[in-house]
Tab-separated table of C-alpha atoms (C1' of nucleotides) in Angstrom:
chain	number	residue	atom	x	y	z
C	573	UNK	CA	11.764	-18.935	-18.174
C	574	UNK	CA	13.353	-20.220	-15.201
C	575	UNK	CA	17.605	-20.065	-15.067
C	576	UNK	CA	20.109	-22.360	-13.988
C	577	UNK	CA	22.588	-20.588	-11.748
C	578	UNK	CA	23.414	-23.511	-9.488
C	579	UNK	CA	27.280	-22.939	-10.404
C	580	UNK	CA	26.947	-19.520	-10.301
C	581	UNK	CA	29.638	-19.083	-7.461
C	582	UNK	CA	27.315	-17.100	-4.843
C	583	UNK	CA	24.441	-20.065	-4.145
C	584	UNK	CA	26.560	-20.392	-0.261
C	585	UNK	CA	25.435	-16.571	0.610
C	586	UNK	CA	21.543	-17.787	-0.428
C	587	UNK	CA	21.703	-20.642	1.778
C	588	UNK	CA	23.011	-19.451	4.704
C	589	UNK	CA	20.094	-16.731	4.490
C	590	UNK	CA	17.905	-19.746	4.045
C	591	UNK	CA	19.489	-21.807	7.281
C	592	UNK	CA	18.683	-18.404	9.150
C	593	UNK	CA	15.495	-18.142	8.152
C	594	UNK	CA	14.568	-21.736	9.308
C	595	UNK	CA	15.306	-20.786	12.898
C	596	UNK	CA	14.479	-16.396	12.733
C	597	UNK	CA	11.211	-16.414	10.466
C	598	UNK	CA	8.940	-13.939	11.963
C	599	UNK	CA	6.032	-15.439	13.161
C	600	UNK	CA	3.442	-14.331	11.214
C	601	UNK	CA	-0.310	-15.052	10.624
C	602	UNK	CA	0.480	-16.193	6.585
C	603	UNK	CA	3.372	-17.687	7.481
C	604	UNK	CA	1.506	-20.859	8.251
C	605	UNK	CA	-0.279	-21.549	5.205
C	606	UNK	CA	0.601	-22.178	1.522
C	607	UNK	CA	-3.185	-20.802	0.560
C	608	UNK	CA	-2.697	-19.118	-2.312
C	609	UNK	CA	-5.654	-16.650	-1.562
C	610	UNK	CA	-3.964	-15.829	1.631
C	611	UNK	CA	-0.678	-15.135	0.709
C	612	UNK	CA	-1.945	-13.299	-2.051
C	613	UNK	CA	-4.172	-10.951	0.072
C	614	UNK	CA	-1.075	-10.721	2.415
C	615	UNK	CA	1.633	-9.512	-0.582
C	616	UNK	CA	-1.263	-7.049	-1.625
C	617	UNK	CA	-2.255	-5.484	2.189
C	618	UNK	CA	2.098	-5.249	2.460
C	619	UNK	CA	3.015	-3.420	-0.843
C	620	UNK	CA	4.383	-0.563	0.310
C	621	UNK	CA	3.396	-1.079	3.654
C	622	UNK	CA	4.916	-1.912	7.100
C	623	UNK	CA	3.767	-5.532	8.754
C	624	UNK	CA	3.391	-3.600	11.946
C	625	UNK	CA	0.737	-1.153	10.436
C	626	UNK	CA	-0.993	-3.812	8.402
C	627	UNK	CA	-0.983	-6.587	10.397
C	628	UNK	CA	-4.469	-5.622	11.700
C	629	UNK	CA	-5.973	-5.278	8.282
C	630	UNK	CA	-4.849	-8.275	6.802
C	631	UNK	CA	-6.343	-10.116	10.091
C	632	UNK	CA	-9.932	-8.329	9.315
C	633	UNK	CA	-9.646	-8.733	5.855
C	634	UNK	CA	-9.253	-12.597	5.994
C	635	UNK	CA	-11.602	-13.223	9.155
C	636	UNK	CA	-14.533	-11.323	6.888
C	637	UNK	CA	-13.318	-12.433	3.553
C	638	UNK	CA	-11.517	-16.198	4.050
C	639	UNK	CA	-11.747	-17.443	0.348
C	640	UNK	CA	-11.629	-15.782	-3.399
C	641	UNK	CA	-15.346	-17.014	-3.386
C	642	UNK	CA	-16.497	-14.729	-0.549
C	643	UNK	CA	-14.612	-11.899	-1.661
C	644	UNK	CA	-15.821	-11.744	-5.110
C	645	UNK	CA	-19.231	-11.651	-3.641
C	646	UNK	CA	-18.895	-8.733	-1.776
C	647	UNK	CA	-19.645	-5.271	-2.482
C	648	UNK	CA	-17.134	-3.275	-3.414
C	649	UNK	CA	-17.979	-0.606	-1.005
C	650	UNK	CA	-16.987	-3.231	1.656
C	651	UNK	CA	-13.834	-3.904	0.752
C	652	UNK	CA	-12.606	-0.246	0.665
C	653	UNK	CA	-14.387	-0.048	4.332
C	654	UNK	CA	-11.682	-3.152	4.921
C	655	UNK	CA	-8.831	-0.996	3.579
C	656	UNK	CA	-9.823	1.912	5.388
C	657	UNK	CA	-6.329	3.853	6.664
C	658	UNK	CA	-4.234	1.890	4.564
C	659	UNK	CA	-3.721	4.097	1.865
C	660	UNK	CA	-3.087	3.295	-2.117
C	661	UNK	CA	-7.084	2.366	-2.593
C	662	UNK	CA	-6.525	1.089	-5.763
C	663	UNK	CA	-5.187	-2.130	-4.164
C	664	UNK	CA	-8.774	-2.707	-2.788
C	665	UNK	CA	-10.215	-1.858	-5.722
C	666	UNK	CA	-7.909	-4.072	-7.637
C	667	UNK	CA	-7.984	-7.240	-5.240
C	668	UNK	CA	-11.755	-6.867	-5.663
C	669	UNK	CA	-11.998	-7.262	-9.257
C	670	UNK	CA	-9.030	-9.779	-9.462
C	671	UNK	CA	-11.655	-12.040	-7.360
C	672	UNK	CA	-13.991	-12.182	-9.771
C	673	UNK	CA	-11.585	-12.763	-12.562
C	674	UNK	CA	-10.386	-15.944	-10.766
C	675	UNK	CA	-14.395	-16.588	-10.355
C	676	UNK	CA	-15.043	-16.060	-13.949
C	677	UNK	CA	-11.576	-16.853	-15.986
C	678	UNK	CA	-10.280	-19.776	-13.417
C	679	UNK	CA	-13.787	-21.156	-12.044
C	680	UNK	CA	-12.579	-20.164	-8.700
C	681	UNK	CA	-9.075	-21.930	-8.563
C	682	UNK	CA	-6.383	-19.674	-7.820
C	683	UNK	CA	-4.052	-20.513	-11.316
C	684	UNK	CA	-0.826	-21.676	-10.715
C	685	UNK	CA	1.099	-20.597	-13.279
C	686	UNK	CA	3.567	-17.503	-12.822
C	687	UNK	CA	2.206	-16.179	-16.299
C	688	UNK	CA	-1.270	-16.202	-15.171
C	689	UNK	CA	-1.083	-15.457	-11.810
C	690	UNK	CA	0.260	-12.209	-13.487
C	691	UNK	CA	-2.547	-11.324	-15.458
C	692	UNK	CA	-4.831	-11.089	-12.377
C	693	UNK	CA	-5.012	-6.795	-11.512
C	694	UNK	CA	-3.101	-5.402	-9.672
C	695	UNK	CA	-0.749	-8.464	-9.647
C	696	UNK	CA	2.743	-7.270	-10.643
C	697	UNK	CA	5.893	-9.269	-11.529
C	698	UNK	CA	7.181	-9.361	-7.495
C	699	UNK	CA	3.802	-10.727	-6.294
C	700	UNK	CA	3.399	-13.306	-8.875
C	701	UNK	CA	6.639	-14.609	-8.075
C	702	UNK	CA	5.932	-14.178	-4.588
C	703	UNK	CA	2.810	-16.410	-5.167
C	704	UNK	CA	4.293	-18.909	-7.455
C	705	UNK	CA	7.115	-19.174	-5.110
C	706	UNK	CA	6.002	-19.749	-1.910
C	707	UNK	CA	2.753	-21.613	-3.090
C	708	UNK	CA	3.299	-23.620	-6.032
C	709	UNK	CA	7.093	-24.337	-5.958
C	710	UNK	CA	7.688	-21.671	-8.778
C	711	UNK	CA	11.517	-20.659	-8.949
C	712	UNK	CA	11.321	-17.008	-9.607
C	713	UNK	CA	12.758	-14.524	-6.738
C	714	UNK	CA	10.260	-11.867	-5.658
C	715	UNK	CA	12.513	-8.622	-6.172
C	716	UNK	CA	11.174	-5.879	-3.942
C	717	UNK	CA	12.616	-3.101	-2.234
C	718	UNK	CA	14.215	-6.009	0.359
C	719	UNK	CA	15.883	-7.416	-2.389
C	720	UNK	CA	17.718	-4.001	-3.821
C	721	UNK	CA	18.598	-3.147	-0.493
C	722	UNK	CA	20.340	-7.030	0.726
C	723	UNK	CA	22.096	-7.461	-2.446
C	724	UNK	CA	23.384	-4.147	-3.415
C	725	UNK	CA	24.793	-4.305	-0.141
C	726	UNK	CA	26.239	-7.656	-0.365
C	727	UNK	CA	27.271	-6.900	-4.018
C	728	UNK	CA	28.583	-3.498	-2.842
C	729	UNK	CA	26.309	-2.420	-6.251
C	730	UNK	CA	25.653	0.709	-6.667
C	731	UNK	CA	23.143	0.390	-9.564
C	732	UNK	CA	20.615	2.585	-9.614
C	733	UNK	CA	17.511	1.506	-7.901
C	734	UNK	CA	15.850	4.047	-8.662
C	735	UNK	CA	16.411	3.042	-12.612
C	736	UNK	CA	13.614	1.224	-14.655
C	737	UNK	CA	15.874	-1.279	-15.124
C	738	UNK	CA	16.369	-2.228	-11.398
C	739	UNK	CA	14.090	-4.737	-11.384
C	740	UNK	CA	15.355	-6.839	-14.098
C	741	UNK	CA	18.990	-5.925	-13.138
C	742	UNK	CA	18.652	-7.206	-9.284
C	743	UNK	CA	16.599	-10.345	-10.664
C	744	UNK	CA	19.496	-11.661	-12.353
C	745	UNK	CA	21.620	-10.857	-9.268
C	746	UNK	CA	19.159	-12.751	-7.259
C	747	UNK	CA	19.113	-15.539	-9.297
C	748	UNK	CA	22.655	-16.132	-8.542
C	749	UNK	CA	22.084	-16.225	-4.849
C	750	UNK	CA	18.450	-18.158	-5.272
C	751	UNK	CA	19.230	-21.387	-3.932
C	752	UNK	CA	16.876	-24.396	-4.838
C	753	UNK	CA	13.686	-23.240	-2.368
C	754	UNK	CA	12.673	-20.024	-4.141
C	755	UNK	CA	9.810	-19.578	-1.467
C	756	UNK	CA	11.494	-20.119	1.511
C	757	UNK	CA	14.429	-17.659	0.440
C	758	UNK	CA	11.931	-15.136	-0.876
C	759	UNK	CA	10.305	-14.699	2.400
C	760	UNK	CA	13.979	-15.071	4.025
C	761	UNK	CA	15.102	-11.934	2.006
C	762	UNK	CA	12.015	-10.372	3.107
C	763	UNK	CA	12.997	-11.204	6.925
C	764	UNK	CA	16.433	-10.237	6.499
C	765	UNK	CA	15.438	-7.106	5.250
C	766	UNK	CA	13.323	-5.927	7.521
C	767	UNK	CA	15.049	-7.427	10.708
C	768	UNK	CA	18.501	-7.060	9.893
C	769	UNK	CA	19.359	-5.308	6.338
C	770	UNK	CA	17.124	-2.110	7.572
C	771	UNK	CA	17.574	1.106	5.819
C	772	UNK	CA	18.616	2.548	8.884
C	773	UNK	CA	20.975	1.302	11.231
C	774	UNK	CA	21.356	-2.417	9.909
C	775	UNK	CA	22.140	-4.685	12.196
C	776	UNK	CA	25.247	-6.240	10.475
C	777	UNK	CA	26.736	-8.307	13.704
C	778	UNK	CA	23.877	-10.177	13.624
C	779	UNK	CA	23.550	-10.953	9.754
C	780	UNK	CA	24.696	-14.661	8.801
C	781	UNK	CA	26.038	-13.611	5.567
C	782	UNK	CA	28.192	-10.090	7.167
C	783	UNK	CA	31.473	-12.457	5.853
C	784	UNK	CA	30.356	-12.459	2.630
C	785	UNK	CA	28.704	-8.907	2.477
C	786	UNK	CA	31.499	-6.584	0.271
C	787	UNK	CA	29.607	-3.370	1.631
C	788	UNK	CA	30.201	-4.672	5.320
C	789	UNK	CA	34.050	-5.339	4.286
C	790	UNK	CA	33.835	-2.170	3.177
C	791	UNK	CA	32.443	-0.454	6.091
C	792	UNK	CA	29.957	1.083	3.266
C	793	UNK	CA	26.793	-0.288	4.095
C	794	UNK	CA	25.324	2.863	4.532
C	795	UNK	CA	25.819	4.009	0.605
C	796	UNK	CA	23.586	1.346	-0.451
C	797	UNK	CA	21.223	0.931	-1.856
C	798	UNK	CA	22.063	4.071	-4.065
C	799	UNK	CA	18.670	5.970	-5.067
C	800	UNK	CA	19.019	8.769	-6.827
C	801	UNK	CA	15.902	10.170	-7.936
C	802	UNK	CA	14.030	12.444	-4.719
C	803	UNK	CA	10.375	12.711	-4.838
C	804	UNK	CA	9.116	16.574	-3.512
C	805	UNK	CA	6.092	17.308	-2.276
C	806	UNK	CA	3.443	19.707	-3.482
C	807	UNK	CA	1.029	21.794	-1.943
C	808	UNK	CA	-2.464	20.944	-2.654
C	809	UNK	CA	-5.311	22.570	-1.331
C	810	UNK	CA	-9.266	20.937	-0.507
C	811	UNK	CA	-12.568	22.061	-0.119
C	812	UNK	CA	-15.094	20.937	2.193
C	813	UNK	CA	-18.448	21.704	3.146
C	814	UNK	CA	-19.920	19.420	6.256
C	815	UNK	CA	-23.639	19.976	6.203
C	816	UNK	CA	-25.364	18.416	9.105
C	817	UNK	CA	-28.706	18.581	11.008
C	818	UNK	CA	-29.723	16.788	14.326
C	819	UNK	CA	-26.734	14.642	14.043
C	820	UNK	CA	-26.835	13.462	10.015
C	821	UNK	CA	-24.631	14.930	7.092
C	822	UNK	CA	-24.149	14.633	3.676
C	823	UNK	CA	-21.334	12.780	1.558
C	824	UNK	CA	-20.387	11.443	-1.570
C	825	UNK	CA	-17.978	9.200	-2.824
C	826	UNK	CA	-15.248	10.463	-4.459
C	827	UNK	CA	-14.407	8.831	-8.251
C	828	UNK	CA	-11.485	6.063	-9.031
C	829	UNK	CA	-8.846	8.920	-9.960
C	830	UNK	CA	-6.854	11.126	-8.177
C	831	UNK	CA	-6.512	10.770	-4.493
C	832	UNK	CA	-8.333	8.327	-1.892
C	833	UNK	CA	-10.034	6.308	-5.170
C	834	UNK	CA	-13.766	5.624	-3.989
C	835	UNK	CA	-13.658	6.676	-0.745
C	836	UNK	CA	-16.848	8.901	0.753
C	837	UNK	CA	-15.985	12.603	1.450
C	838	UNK	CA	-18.058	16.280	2.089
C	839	UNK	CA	-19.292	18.473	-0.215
C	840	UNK	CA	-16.920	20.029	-2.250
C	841	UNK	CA	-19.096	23.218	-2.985
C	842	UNK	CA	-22.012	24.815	-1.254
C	843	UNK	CA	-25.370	25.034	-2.881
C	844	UNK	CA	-26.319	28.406	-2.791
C	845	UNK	CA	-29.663	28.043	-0.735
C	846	UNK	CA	-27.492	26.449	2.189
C	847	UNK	CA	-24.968	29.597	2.403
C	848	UNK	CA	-27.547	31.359	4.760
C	849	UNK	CA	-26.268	28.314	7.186
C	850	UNK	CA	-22.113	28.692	7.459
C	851	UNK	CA	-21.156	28.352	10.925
C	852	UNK	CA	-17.414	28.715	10.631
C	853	UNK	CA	-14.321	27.053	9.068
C	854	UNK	CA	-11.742	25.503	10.088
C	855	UNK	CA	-8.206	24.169	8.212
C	856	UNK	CA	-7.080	20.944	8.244
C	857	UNK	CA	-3.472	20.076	7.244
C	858	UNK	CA	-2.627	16.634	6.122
C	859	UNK	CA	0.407	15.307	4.550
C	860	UNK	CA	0.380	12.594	1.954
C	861	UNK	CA	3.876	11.372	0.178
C	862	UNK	CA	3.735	13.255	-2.634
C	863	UNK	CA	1.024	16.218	-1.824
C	864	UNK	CA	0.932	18.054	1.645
C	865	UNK	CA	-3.135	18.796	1.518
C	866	UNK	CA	-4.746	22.440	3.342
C	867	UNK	CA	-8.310	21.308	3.846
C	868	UNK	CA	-10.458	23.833	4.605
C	869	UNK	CA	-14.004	22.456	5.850
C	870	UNK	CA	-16.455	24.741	6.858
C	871	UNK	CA	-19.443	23.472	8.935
C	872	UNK	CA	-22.707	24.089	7.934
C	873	UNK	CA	-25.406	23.702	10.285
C	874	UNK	CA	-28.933	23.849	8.369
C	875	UNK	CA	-31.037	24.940	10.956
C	876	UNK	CA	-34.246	24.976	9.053
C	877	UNK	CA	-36.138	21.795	8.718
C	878	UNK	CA	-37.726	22.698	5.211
C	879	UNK	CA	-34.788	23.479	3.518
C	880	UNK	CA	-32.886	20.284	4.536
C	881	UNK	CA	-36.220	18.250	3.610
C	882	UNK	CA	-36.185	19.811	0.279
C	883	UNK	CA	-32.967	20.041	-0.361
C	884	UNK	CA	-32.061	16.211	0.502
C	885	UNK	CA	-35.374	15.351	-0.942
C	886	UNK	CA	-33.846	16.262	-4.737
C	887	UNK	CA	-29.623	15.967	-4.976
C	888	UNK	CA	-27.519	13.732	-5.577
C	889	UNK	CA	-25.725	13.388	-2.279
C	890	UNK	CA	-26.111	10.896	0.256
C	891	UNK	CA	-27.513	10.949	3.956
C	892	UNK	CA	-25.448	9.384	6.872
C	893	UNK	CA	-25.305	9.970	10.278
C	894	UNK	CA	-22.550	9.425	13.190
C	895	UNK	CA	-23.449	6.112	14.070
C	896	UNK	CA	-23.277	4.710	10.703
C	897	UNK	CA	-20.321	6.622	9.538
C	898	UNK	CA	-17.917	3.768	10.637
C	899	UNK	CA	-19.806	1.643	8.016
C	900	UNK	CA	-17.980	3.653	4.948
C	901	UNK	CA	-14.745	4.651	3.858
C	902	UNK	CA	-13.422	8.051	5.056
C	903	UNK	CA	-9.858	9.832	4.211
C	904	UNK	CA	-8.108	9.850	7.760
C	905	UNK	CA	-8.246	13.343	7.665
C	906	UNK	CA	-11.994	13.428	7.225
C	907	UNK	CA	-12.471	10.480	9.898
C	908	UNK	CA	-10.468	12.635	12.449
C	909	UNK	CA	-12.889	15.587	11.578
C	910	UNK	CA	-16.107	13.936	11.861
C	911	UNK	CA	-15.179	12.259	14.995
C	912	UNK	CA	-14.162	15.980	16.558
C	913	UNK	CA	-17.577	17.085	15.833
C	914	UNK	CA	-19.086	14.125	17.693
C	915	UNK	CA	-17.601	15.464	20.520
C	916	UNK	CA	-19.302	18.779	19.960
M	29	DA	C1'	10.435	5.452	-19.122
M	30	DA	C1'	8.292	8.430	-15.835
M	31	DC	C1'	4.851	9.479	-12.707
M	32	DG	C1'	1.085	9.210	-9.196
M	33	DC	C1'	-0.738	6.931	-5.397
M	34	DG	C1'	-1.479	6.822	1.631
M	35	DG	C1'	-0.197	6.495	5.800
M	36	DG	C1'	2.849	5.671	9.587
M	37	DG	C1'	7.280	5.514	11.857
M	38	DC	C1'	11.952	6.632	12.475
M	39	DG	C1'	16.416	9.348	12.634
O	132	DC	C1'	11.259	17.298	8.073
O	133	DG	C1'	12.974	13.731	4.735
O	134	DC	C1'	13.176	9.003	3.881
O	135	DC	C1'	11.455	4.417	3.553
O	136	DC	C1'	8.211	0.628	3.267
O	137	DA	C1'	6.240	-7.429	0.885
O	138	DG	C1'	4.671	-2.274	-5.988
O	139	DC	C1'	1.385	-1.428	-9.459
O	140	DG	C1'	-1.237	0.794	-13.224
O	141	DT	C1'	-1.314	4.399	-16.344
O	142	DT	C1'	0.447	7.364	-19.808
DNA sequence: AACGCGGGGCG
DNA sequence: CGCCCAGCGTT
């Protein structure tokens, strides 16, 4: 599975990014341990995600869940309330159940092997790399987003990354620059990437492979990497109903498709014997990558104590209150809203 | 092979 | 306001 490129031609460019990365690595909380369990949590909590904005998450998430063990324990409720405000839910619920498959399948050993480090969900073919790479001495580059943007730069390529074949096509690219410590220049690409190769305004003077960067020779580092397909977003509209009294309302969690997978939301219609209680409405924009939401949430104040004893007495929704709302997993826009109306 | 999934930050 | 980010699962 693993190639032999060491006469490849381009191994110099893959070790000076390697010599730069022994003096620049970022100092980062996983970036002192070869724990599988932590690195692992860490290339989960950082799909798609900046280390700025989830650098306090993965913190939390370790200090409250340190080992597989502990974490395949937990309720799964728990670790969405850990994920809160990071978007893509499904990771939670993923990294959850991948737990107990190491529990059950692996008798709590993280495996070792790229092939079934792979099978665990919501492990794809960068993070078991990244995994095998960094902790077990595996010699597979992690391709991400990083790696499209360093080497079609350095490559001046202008494959497609937004092509299904991307992935495999920049692996075998990277395997020609991979030089013998596939973990070390993994997380070197990743550094390079997000330090110097940015998106935006790269910082090219500063790069230790700008000699050997075609793009930069070029003064074309801006057309790569070249994406062509363009996401637009839709308009989507939500409805709410919060229905409180003396400072407790009623929720629900919300199922494992769509949007926000699992988290708790309102009432998304109004039983008819609480329409006597409509206050007023107001509309909430919110603006996800691929939907910009209209919320409309209208607050209902039951003002008679019968009809909310009898009417929480029989459905199916649950009772919280303000103080314990911090305890579950809320949509940001929803969190925003019930905090306003604390302030009320 | 194509699409859906969050939220934040930057130009 | 559009683009991008330590991608993955589903269809």
């Amino acid at each position: 599975m693993e190639k032999d490129h060491t006469n490849s031609g381009f191994l110099h460019i893959g070790n000076k990014l390697l010599n730069w990365y022994r003096k620049n690595a970022r100092d980062l909380p996983f970036r002192q341990t070869k724990d599988p369990y932590k690195i692992w949590i860490c290339e989960i909590v950082f799909q798609q995600t900046r280390i700025s904005q989830g650098l306090g998450h993965y913190n939390n998430f370790i200090k409250r869940f340190p080992d597989v063990k502990t974490l395949a324990e937990a309720e799964e409720d728990e670790v969405l309330l850990y994920w809160k405000g990071l978007g893509y839910y499904s990771r939670a619920i993923n990294i959850h159940k991948a737990a107990q498959q190491i529990m059950n399948d692996y008798q709590g050993t993280f495996p070792e092997q790229y092939e079934e480090i792979l099978k665990l969900k919501g492990v794809g073919k960068y993070t078991a790399a990244a995994i095998s790479s960094i902790c077990f001495g595996g010699r597979m580059p992690a391709v991400d987003g990083n790696f499209y943007r360093v080497l079609s730069r350095i490559f001046a390529d202008d494959f497609d990354i937004s092509n299904s074949k991307a992935f495999s096509y920049f692996s075998e690219l990277a395997f020609l620059v991979m030089p013998e410590s596939a973990g070390d220049f993994n997380q070197a690409m990743m550094d390079i990437g997000s330090e110097v190769c940015k998106p935006k305004k790269p910082l090219c003077g500063e790069c230790p492979v700008h000699e050997d960067c075609l793009a930069f020779s070029l003064q074309k580092v801006s057309d790569f990497p070249v994406k062509t397909k363009k996401v637009k977003a839709e308009d989507f509209a939500l409805q709410y109903y919060f229905v409180h009294r003396n400072g407790r309302f009623l929720i629900q969690q919300r199922k494992d498709d769509f949007i926000w997978k699992k988290l708790f939301e309102f009432l998304p219609e109004l039983p008819a014997e609480l329409e006597p209680f409509i206050r007023n409405t107001k509309t909430v924009f919110h603006k996800l990558s691929h939907k910009n939401l209209t919320i409309e949430i209208t607050d209902v104040e039951v003002t008679s104590e019968a009809v909310w004893n009898s009417f929480t007495e029989q459905n199916q929704y649950i009772v919280t209150d303000f103080e314990a709302f911090h305890e579950r997993s809320f949509p940001k826009p929803l969190e925003s809203y019930i905090q306003n109306s604390l302030k009320d």
